[in-house]
Tab-separated table of C-alpha atoms in Angstrom:
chain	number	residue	atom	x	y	z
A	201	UNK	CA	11.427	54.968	-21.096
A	202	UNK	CA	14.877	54.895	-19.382
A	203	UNK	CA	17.553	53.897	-21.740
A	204	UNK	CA	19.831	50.795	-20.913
A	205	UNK	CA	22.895	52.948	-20.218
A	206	UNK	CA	20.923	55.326	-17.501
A	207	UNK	CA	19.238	51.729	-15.769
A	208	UNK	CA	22.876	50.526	-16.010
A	209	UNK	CA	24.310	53.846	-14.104
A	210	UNK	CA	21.910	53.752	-11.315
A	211	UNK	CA	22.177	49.973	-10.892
A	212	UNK	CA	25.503	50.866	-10.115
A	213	UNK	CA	26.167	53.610	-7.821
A	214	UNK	CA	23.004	52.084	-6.152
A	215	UNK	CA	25.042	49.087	-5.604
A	216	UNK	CA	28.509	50.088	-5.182
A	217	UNK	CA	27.464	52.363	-2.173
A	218	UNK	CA	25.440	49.305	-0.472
A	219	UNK	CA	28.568	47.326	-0.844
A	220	UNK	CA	31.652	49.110	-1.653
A	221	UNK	CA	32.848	49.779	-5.059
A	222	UNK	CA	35.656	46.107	-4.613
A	223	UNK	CA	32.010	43.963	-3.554
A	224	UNK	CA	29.618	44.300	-6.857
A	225	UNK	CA	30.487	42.490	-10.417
A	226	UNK	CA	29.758	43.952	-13.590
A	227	UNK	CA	27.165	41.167	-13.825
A	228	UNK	CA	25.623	41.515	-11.062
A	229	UNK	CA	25.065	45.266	-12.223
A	230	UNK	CA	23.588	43.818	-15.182
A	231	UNK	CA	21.509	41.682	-13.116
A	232	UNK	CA	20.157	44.733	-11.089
A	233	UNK	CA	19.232	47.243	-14.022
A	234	UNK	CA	17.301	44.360	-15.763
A	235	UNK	CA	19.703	44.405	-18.566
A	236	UNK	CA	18.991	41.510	-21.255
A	237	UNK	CA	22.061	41.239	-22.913
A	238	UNK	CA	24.658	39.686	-20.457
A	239	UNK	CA	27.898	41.886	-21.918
A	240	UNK	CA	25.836	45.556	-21.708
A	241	UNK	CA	27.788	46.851	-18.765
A	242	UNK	CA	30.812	45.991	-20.913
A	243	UNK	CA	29.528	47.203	-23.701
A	244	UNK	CA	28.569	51.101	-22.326
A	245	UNK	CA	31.341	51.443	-20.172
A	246	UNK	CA	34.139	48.831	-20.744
A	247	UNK	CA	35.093	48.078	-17.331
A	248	UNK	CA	34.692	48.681	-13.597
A	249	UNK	CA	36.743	52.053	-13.840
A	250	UNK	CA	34.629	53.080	-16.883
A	251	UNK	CA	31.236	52.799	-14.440
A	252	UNK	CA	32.956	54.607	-11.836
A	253	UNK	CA	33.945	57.056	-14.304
A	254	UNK	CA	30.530	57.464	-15.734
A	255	UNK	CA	29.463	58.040	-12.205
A	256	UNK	CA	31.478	60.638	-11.287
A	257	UNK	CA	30.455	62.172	-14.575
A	258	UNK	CA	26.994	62.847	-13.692
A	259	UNK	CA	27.866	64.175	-10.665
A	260	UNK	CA	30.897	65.824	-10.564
A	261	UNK	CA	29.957	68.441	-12.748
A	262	UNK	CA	27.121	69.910	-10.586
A	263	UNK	CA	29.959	70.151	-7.317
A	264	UNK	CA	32.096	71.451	-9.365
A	265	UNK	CA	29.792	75.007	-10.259
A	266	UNK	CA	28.978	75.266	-6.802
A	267	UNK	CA	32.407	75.230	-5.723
A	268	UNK	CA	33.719	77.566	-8.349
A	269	UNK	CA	30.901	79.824	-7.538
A	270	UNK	CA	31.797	80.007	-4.073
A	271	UNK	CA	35.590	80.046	-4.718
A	272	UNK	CA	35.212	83.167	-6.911
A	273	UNK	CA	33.224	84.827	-4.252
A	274	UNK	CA	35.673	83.754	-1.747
A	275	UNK	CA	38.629	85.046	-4.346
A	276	UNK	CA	36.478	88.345	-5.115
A	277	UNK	CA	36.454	89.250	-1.623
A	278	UNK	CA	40.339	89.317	-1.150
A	279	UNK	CA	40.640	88.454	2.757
A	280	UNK	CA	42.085	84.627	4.324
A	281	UNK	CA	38.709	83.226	5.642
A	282	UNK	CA	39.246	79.722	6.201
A	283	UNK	CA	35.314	78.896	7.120
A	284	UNK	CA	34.447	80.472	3.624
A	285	UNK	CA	36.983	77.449	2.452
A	286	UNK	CA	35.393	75.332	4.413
A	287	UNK	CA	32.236	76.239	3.292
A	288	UNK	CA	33.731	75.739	-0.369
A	289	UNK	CA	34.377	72.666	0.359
A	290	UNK	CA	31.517	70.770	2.082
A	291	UNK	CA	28.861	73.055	0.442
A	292	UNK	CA	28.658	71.632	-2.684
A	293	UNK	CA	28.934	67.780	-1.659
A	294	UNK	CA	26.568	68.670	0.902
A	295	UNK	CA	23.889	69.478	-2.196
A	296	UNK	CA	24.149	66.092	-3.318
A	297	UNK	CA	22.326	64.950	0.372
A	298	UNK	CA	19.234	66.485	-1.479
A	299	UNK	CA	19.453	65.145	-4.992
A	300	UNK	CA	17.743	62.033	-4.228
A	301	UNK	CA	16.219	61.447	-8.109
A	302	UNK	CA	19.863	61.154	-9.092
A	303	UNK	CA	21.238	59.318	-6.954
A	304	UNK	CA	23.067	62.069	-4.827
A	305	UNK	CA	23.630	60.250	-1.362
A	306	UNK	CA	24.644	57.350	-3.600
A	307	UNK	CA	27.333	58.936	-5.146
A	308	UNK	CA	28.503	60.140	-1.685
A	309	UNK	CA	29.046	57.391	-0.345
A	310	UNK	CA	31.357	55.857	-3.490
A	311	UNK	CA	32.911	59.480	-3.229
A	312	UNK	CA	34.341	58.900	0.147
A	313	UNK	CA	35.533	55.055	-0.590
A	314	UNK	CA	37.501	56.536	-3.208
A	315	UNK	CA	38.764	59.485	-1.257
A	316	UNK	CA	39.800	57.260	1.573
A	317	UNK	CA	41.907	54.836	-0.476
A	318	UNK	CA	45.696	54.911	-0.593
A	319	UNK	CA	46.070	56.639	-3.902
A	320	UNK	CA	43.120	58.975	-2.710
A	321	UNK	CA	40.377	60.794	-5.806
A	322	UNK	CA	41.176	59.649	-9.021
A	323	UNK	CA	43.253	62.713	-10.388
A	324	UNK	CA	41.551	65.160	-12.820
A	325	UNK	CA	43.245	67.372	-15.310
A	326	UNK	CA	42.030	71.180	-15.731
A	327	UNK	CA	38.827	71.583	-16.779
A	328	UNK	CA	37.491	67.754	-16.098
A	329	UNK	CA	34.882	66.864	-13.684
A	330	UNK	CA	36.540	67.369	-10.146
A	331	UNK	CA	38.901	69.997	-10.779
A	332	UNK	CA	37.492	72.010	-8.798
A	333	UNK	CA	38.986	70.320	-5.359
A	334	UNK	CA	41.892	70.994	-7.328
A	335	UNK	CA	41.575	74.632	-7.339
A	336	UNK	CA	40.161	74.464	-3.650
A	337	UNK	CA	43.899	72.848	-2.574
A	338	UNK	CA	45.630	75.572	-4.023
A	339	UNK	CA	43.565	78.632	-2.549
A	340	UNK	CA	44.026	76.492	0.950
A	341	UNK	CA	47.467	76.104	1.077
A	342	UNK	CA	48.119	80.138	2.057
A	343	UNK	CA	45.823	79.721	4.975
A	344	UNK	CA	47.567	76.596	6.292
A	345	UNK	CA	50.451	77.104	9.230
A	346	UNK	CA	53.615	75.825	7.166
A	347	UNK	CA	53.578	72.434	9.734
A	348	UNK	CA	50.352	71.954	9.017
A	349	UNK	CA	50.520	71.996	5.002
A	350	UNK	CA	53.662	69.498	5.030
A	351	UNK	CA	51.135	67.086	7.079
A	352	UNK	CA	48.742	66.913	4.524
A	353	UNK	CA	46.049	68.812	6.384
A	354	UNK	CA	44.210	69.882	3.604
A	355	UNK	CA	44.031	66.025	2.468
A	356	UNK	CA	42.571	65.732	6.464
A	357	UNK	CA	40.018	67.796	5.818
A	358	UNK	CA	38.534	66.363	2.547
A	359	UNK	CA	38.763	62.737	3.740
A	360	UNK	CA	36.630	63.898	6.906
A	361	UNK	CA	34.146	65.903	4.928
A	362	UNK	CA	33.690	63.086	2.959
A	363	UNK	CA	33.382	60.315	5.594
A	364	UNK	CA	30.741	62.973	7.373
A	365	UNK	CA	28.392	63.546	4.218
A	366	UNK	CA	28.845	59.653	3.622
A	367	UNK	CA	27.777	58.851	6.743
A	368	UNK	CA	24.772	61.533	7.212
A	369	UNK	CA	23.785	59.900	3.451
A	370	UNK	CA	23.633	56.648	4.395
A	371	UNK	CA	21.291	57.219	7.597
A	372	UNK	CA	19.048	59.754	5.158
A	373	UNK	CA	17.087	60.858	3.971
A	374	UNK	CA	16.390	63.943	6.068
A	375	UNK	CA	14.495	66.599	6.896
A	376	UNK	CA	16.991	69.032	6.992
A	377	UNK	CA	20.211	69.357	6.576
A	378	UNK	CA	21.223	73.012	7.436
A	379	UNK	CA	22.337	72.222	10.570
A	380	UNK	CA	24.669	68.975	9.835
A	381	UNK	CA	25.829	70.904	7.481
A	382	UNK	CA	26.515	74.193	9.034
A	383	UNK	CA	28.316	72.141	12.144
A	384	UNK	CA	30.184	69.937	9.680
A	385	UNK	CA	31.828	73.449	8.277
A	386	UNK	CA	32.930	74.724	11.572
A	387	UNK	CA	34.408	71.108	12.197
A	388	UNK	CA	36.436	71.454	8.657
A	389	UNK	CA	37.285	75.126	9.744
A	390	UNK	CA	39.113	73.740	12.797
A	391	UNK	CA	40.492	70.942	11.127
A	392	UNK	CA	42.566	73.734	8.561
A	393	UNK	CA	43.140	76.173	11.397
A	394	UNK	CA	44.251	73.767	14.308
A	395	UNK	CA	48.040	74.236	15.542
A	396	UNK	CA	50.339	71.764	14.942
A	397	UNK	CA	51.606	70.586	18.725
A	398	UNK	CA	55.347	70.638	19.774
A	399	UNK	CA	54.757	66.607	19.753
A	400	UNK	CA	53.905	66.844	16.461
A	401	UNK	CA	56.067	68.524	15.036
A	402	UNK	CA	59.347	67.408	17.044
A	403	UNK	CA	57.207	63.720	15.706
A	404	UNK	CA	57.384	64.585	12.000
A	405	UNK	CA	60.966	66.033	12.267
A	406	UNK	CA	62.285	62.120	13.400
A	407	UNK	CA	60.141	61.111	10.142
A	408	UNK	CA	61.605	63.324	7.564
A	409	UNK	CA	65.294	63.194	8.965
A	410	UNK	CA	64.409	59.024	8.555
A	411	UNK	CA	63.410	59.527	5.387
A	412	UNK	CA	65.997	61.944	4.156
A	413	UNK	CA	68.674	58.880	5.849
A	414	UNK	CA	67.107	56.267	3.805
A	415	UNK	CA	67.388	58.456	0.576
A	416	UNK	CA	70.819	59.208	0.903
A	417	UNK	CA	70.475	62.995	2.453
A	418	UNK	CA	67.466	63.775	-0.021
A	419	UNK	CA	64.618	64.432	1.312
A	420	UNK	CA	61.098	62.769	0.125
């Protein structure tokens, strides 16, 4: 029999994607997993943050291997490829289309609310589920015209990876998803590699000399 803290979990991400992480109570999670006592969600995870922490617990992990995996390949073979990065980085999401007895295009869908907030993924520390994006950033960042680095590209490039896989698991399940997810690669490939125009950049220039005026000559 599923325990009440599993029912609880998959209440959850069931409901958050429907609705958006902001739209579901912790009682109406209750509600939904057929929970008996009215303080359980409270009770296994404290709070809101604590379910979406428990959620990106059981899932997290699984991205993470992939991505390592491919990241030491992609370190192993010693040569700038930035669709092997690409690759690194929608691959293992990508898996989670698939994993439909966990909950995979559920999680998904949270994953990209939370990417696309202000404050962006919850930071990890080394080691904790989701560090590898962290490592992901930092073998990036050589591949990345300087213009394009100090505009956040790489940032550009996991928001729409995210917003893609949410969107293809929302409309799932499918079939088969080597193709989105080949084409979703090359999409993230041009997103790293694209030049940064003469607008742009004369554009960003006027923002940082702003910025540098309002902070007394510093820069941000």
């Amino acid at each position: 029999m599923t325990d009440t803290r599993t029912r609880l979990l998959d209440a959850a991400q069931r409901l958050y994607a429907e609705r958006g992480v902001d739209g579901v109570s912790l009682r109406e999670i209750n509600a939904a997993a057929g929970a008996r006592n009215a303080v359980a969600v409270q009770y296994h995870f404290k709070d809101r943050a604590g379910v979406l922490r428990a959620i990106m617990e059981r899932h997290l992990p699984d991205v993470d291997a992939r991505r390592h995996a491919l990241l030491d390949a992609y370190e192993a073979a010693g040569t700038p490829d930035p669709r092997a990065l690409a690759a690194a980085l929608v691959r293992p999401l990508a898996a989670k289309l698939a994993d439909l007895a966990g909950g995979g295009p559920y999680f998904l869908q949270i994953w990209a609310e939370l990417v696309g907030r202000p404050q962006g993924p919850p930071p990890v520390a080394p080691g904790a589920p989701g560090d590898s994006l962290r490592r992901w950033r930092r073998l990036a960042e050589p591949v990345l015209a300087e213009d394009a680095a100090r505009l956040h590209r790489r940032y550009t490039a996991v928001l729409h990876a995210s917003i893609e896989l949410a969107r293809r698991a929302r409309s799932g399940p499918h079939t088969d998803d080597r193709l989105f997810t080949s084409y979703l690669i090359d999409v993230i490939t041009a997103i790293l590699t694209a030049p940064v125009s003469a607008e742009t950049r004369r554009l960003a220039a006027e923002r940082d000399a702003a910025r540098a005026a309002r902070n007394g000559g510093r820069a941000d």
